[in-house]
CSV table of C-alpha atoms in Angstrom, one decimal:
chain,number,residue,atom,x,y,z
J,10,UNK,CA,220.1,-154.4,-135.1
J,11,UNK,CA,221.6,-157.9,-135.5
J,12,UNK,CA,219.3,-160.6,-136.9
J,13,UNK,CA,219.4,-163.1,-139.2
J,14,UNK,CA,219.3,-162.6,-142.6
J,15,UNK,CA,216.1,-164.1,-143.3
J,16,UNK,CA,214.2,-162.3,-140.3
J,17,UNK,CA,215.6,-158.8,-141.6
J,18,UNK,CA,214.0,-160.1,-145.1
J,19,UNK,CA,210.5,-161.3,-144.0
J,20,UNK,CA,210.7,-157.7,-141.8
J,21,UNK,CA,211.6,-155.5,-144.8
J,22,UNK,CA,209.2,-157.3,-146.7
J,23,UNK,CA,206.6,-157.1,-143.8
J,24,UNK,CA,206.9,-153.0,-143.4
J,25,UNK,CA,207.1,-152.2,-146.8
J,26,UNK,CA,203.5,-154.0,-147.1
J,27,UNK,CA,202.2,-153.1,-144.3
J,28,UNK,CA,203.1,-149.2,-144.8
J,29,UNK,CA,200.1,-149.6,-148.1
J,30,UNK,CA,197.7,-150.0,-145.6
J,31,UNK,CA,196.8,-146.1,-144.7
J,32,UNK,CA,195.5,-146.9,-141.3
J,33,UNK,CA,199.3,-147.8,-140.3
J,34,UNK,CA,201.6,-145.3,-138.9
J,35,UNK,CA,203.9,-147.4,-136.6
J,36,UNK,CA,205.8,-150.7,-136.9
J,37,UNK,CA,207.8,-152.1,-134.2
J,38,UNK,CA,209.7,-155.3,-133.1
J,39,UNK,CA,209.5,-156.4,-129.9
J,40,UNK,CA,210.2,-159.0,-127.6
J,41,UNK,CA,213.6,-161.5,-128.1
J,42,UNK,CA,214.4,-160.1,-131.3
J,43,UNK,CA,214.1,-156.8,-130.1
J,44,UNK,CA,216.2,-157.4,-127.0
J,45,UNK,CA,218.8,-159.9,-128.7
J,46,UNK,CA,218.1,-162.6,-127.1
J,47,UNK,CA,216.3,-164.9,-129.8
J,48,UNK,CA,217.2,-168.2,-130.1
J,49,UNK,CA,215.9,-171.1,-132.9
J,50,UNK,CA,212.9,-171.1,-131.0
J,51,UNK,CA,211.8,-167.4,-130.9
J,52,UNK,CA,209.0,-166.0,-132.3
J,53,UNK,CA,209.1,-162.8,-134.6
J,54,UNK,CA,206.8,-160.2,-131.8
J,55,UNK,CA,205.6,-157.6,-134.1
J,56,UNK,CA,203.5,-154.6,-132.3
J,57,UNK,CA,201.9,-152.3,-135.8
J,58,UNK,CA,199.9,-148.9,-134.6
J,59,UNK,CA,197.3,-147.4,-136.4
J,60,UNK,CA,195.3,-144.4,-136.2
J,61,UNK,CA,192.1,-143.8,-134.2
J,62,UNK,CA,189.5,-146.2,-135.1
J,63,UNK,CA,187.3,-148.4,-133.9
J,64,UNK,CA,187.4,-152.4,-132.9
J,65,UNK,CA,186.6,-153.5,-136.1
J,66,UNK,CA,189.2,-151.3,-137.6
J,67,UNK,CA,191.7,-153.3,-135.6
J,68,UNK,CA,190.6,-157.0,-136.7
J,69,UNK,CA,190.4,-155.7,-140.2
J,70,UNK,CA,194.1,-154.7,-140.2
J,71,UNK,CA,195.1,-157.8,-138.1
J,72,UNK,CA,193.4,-160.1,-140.7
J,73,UNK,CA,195.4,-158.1,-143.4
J,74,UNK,CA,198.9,-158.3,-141.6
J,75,UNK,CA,198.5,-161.9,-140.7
J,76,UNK,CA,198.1,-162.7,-144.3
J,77,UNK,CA,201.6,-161.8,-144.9
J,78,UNK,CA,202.6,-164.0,-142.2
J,79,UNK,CA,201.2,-167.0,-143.3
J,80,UNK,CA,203.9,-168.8,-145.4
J,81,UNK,CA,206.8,-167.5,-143.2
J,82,UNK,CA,208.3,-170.5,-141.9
J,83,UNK,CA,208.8,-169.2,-138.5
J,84,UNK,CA,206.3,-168.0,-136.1
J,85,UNK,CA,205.3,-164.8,-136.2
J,86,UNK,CA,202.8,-162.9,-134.0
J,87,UNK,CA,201.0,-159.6,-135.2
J,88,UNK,CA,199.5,-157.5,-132.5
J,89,UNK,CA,197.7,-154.3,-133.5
J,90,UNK,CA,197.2,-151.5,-130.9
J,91,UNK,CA,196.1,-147.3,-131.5
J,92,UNK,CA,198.4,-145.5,-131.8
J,93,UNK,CA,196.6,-143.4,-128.9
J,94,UNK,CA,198.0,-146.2,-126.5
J,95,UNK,CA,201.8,-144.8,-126.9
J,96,UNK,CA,200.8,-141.7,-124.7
J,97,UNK,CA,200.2,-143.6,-121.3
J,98,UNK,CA,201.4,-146.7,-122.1
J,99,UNK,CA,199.9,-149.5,-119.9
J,100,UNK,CA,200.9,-153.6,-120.1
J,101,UNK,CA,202.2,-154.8,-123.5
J,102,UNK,CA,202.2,-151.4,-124.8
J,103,UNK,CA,204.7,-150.2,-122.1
J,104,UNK,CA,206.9,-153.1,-122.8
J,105,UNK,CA,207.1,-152.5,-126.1
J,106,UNK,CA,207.3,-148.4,-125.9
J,107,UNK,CA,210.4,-149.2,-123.7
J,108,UNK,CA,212.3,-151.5,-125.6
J,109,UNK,CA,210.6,-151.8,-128.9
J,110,UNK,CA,212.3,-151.2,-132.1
J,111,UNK,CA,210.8,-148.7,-134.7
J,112,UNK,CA,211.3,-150.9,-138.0
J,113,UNK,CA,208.3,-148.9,-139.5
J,114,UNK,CA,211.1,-147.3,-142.2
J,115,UNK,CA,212.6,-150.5,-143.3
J,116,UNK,CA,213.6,-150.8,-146.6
């Protein structure tokens, strides 16, 4: 994976945060950093999966994971799906099952 330095920094510092939550079990880039094809204008596409749960479950850990995002001076968009939703993948899910890239151990 080749990205700038500062992207692989906010990232590492993104997963290693985000892995507290225990709801988390899956983080993964996706979109033109995932497919090398960022440019100055890209933003960071992160997809984070979390065990079953309900709605509210899902905006509580979006709230959480935008947080870290908030003084990162590029754009960077947090989407948070079950992790149920890998099995038949349908829409943004199948895009980033096919392509995505499992960051969820970076250190």
């Amino acid at each position: 994976m080749q990205l700038p330095e500062d992207v692989l920094s906010f990232l590492t510092m993104f997963t290693v945060r985000a892995r507290s939550y225990p709801k988390v079990k899956r983080i993964v880039l996706y979109g033109s950093y995932a497919q090398n094809c960022w440019n100055q204008e890209s933003d960071i596409d992160i997809a984070v999966f979390i065990n079953k749960g309900d709605e509210e479950d899902i905006r509580e850990v979006y709230k959480q994971l935008s947080a870290l995002c908030y003084d990162y001076p590029l754009d960077v968009q947090v989407q948070v799906f079950f992790e149920s939703e890998l099995q038949e993948p349908m829409g943004i899910v199948e895009e980033i099952a096919s392509y995505g890239i499992d960051i969820t151990d970076l250190s």
